PDB file of C-alpha atoms and ligand atoms in Angstrom:
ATOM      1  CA  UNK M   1       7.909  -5.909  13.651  1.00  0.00           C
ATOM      2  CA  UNK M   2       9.071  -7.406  10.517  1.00  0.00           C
ATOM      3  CA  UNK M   3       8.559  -6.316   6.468  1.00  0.00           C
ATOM      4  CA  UNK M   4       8.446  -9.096   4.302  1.00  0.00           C
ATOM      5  CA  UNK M   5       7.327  -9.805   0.670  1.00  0.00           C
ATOM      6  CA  UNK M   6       3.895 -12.156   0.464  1.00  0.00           C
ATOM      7  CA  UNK M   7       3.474 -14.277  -2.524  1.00  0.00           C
ATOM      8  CA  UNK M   8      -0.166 -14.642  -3.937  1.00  0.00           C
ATOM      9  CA  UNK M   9      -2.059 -17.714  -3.066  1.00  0.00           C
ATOM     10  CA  UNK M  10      -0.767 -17.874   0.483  1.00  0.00           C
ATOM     11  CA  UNK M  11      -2.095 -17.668   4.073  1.00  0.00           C
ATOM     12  CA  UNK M  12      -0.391 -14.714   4.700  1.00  0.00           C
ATOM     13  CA  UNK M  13      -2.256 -13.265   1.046  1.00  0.00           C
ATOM     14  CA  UNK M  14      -5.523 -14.202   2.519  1.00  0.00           C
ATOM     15  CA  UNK M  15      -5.000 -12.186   6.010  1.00  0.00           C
ATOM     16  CA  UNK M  16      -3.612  -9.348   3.524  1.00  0.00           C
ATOM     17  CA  UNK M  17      -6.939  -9.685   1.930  1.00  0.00           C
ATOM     18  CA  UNK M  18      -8.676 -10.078   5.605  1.00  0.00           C
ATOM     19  CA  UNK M  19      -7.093  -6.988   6.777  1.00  0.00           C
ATOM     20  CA  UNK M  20      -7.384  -4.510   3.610  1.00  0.00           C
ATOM     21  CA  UNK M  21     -11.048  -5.629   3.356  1.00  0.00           C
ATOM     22  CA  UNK M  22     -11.494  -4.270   7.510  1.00  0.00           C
ATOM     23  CA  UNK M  23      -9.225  -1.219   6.925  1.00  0.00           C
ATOM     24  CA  UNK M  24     -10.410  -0.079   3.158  1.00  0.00           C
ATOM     25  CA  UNK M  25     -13.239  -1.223   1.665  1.00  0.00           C
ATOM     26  CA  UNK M  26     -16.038  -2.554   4.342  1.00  0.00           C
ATOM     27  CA  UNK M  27     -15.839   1.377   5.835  1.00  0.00           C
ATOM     28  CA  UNK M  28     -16.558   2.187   2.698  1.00  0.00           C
ATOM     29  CA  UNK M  29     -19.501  -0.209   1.931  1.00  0.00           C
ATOM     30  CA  UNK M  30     -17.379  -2.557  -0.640  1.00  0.00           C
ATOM     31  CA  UNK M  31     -15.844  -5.660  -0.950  1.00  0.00           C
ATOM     32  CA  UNK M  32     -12.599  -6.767  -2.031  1.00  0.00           C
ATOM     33  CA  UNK M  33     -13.343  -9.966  -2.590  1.00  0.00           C
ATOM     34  CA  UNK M  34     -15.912  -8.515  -5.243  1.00  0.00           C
ATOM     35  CA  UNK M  35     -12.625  -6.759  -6.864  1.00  0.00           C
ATOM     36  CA  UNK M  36      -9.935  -8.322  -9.776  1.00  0.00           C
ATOM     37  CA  UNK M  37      -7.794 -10.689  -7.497  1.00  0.00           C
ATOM     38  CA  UNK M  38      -6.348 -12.355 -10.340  1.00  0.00           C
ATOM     39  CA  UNK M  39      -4.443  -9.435 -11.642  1.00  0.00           C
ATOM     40  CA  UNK M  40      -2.831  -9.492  -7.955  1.00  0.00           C
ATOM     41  CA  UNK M  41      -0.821 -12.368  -8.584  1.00  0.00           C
ATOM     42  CA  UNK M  42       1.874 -10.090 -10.786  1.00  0.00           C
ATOM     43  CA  UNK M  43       2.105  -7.125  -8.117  1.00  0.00           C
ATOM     44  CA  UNK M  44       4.374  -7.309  -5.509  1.00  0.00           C
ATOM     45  CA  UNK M  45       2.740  -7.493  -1.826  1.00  0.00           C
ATOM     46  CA  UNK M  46       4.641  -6.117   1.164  1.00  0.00           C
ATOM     47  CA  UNK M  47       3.900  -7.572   4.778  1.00  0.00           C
ATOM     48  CA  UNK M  48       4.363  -5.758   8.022  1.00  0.00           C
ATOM     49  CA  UNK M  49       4.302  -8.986  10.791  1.00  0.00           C
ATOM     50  CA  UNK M  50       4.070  -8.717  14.595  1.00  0.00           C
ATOM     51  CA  UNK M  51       5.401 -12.748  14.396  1.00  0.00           C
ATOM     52  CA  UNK M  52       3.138 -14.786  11.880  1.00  0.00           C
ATOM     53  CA  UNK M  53       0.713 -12.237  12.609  1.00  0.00           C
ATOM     54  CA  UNK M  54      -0.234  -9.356   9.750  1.00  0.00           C
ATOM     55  CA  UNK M  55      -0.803  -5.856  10.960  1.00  0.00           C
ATOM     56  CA  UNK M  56       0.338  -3.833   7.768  1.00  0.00           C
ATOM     57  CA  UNK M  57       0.708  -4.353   3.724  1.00  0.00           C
ATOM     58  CA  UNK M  58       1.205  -2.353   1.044  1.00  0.00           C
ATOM     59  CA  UNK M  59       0.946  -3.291  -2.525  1.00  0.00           C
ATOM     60  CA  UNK M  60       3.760  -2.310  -5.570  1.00  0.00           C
ATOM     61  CA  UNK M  61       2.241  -2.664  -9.338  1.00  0.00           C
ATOM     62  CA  UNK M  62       5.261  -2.764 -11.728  1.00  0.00           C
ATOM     63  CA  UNK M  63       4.689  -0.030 -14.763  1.00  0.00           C
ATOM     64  CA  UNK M  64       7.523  -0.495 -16.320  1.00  0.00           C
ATOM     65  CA  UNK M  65      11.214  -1.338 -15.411  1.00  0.00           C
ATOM     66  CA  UNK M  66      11.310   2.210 -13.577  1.00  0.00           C
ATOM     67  CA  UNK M  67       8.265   2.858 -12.593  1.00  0.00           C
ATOM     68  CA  UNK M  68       5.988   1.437  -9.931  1.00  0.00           C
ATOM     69  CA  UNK M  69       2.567   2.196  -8.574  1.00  0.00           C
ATOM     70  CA  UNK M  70       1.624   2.261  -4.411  1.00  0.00           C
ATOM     71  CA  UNK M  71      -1.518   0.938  -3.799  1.00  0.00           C
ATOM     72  CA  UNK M  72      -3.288  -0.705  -1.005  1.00  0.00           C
ATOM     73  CA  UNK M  73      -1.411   0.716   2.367  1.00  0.00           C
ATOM     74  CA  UNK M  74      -2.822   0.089   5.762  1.00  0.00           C
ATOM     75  CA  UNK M  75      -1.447  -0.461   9.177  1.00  0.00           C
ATOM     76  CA  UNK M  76      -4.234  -2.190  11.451  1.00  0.00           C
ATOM     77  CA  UNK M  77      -6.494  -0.256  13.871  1.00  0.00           C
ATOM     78  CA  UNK M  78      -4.589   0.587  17.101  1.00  0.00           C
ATOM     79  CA  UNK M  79      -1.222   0.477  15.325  1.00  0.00           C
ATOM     80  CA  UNK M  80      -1.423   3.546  13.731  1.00  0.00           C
ATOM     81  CA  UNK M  81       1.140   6.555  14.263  1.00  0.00           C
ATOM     82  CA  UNK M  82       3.226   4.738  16.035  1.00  0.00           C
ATOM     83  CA  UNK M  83       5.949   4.717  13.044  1.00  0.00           C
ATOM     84  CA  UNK M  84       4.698   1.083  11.267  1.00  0.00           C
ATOM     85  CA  UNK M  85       3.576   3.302   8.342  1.00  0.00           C
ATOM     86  CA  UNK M  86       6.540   4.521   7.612  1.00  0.00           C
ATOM     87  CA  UNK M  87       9.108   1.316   8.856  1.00  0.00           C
ATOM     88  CA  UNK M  88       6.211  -0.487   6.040  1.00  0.00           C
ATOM     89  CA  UNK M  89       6.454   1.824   2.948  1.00  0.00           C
ATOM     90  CA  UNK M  90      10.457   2.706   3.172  1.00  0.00           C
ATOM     91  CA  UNK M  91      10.999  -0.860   2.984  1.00  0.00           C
ATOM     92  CA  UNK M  92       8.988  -1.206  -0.236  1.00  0.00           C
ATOM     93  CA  UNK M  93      10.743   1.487  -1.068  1.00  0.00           C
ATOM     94  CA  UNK M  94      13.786   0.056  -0.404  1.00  0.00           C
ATOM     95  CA  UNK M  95      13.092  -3.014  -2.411  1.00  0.00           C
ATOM     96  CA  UNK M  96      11.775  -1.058  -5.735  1.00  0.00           C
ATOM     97  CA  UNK M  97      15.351   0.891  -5.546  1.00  0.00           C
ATOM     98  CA  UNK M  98      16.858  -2.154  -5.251  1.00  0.00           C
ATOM     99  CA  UNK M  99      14.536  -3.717  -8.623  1.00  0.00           C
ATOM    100  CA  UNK M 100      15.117  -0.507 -10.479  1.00  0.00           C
ATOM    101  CA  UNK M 101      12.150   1.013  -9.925  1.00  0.00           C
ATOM    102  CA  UNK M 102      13.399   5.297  -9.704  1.00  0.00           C
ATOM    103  CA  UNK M 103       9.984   6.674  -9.444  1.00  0.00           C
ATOM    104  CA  UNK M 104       6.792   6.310  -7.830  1.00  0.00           C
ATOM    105  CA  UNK M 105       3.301   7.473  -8.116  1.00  0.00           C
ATOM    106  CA  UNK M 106       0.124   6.313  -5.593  1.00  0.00           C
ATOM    107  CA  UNK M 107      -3.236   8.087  -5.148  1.00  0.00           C
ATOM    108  CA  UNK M 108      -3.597   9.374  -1.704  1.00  0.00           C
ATOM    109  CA  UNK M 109      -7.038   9.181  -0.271  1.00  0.00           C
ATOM    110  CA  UNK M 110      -6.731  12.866   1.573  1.00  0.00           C
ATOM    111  CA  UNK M 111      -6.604  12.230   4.902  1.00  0.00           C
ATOM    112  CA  UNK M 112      -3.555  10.713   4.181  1.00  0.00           C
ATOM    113  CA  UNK M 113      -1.647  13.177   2.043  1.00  0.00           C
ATOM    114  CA  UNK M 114      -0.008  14.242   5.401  1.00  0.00           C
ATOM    115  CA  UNK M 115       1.336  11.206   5.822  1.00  0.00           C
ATOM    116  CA  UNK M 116       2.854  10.504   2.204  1.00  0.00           C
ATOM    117  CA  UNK M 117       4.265  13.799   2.453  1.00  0.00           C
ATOM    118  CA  UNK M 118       6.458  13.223   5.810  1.00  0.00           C
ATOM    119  CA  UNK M 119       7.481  10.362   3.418  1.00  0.00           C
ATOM    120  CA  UNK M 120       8.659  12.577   0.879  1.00  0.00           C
ATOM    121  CA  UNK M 121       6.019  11.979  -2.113  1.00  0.00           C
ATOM    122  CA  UNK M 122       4.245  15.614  -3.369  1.00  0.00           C
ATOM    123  CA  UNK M 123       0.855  16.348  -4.493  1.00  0.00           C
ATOM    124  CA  UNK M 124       0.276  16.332  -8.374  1.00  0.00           C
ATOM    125  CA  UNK M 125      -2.499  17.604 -10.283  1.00  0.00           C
ATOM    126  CA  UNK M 126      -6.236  17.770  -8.438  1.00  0.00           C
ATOM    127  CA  UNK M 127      -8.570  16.531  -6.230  1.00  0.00           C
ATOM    128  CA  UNK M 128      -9.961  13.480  -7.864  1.00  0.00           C
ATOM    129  CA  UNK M 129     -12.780  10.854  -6.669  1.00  0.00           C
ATOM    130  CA  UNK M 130     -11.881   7.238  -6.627  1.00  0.00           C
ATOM    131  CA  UNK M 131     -14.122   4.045  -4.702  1.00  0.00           C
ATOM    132  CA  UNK M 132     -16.172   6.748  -3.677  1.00  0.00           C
ATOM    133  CA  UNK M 133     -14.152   9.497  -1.613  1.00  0.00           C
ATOM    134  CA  UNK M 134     -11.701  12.222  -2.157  1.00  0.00           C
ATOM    135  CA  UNK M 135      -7.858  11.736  -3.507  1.00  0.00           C
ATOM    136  CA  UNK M 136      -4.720  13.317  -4.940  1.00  0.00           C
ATOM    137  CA  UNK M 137      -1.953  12.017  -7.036  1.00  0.00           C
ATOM    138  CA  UNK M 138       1.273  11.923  -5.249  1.00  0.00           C
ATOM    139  CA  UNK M 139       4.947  11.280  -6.740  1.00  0.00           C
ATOM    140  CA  UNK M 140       8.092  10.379  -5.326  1.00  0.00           C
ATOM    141  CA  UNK M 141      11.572  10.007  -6.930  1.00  0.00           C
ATOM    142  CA  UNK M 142      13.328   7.332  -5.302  1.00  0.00           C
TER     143      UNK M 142
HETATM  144  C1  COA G 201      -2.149   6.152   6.590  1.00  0.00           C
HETATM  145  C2  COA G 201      -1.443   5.062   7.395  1.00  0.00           C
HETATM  146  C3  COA G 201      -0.973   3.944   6.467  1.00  0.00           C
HETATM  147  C4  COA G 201      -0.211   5.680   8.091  1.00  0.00           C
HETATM  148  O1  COA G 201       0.449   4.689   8.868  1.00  0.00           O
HETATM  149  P1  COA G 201       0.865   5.007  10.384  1.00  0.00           P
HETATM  150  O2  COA G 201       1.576   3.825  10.930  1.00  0.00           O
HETATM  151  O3  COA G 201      -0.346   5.470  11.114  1.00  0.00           O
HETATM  152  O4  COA G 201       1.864   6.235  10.183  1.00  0.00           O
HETATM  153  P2  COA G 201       3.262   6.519  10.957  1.00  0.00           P
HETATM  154  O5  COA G 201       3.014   6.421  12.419  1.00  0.00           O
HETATM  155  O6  COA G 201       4.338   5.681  10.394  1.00  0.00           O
HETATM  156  O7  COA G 201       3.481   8.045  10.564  1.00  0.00           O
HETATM  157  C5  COA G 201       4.659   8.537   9.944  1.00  0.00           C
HETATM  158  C6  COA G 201       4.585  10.046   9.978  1.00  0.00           C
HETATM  159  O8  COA G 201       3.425  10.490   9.256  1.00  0.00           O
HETATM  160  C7  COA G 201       2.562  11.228  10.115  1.00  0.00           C
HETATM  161  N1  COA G 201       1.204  10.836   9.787  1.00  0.00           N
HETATM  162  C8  COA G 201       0.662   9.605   9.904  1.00  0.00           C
HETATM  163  N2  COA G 201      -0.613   9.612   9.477  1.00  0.00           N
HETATM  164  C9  COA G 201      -0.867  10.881   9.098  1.00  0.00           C
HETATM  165  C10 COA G 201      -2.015  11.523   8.557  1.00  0.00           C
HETATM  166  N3  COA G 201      -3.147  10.843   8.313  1.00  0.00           N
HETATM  167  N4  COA G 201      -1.941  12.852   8.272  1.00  0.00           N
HETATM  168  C11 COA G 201      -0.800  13.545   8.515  1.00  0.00           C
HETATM  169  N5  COA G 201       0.342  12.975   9.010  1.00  0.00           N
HETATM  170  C12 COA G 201       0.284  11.663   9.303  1.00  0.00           C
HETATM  171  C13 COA G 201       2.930  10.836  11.518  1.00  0.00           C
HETATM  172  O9  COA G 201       2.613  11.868  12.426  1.00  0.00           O
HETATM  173  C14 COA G 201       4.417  10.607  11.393  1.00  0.00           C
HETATM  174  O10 COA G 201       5.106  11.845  11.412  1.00  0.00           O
HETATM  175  P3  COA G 201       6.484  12.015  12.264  1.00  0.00           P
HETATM  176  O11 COA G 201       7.448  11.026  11.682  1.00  0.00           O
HETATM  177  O12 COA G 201       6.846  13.434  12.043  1.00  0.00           O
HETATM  178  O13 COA G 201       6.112  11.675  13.667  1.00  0.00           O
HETATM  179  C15 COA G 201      -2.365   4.468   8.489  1.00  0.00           C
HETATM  180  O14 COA G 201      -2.751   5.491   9.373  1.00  0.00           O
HETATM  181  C16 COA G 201      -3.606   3.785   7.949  1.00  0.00           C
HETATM  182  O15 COA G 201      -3.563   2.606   7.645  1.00  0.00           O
HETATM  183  N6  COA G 201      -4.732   4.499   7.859  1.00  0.00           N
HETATM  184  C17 COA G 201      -6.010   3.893   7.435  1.00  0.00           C
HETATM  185  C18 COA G 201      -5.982   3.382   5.995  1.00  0.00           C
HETATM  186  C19 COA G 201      -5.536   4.446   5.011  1.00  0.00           C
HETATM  187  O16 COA G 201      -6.044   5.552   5.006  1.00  0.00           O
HETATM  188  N7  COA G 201      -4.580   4.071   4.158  1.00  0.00           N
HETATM  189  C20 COA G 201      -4.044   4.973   3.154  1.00  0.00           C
HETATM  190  C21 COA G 201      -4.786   4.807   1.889  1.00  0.00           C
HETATM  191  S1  COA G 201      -4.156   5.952   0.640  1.00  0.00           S
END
């Protein structure tokens, strides 16, 4: 398995759309095609590849020169906790430290807070509702 950046308007951004439509929106009766895919094109799109193939991605939104946003993480059905999670997001967060980037925030939907936290980010503030379901705002200092 392989992380690797994606650049928008690709093959490899349309199975990153293919595969974070399956694993977060459709379960949630949405559509990301229905979503602002434009505004994608200045984010910075991490890959997780078994070959050509996409099983992971994670997305990094650039708030400032140190200061990024985690959205958009998802290892494929069947993949899951078997370490691609984490192999995925510390090599984001390898690149960001290597861009500048010293902090980062995400919001967690909360079945996954467990998992953020083995990664080191904390809980901040409350309970919040976002695309329909239940999430916290985490932080990590890089
Ligand atoms: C959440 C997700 C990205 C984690 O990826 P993963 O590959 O399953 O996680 P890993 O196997 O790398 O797990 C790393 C560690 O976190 C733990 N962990 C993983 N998922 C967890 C969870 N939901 N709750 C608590 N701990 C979790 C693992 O046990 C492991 O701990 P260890 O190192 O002590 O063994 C993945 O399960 C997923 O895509 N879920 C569905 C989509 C989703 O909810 N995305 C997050 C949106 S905020």
């Amino acid at each position: 398995m392989q992380v690797r950046t994606i650049q928008y308007d690709t093959s490899e951004y349309r199975q990153e759309l293919e595969l974070r439509n399956r694993l977060l929106r459709v379960p949630l009766g949405l559509d990301i095609y229905a979503e602002d895919l434009p505004a994608e094109r200045e984010q910075l799109h991490y890959g997780l590849f078994d070959g050509e193939l996409l099983v992971g991605c994670a997305i990094a939104i650039l708030k400032s020169d140190q200061h990024a946003k985690i959205r958009q993480m998802a290892v494929d059905t069947g993949l899951q906790a078997q370490g691609l999670g984490r192999q995925l997001l510390t090599a984001a967060e390898d690149d960001l430290r290597q861009r500048g980037i010293q902090w980062l925030e995400l919001a967690a939907r909360i079945e996954a807070v467990g998992f953020y936290e083995k990664l080191g980010y904390q809980t901040v503030g409350d309970e919040f509702v976002e695309v329909g379901i239940p999430h916290r705002h985490m932080e990590k200092a890089l």
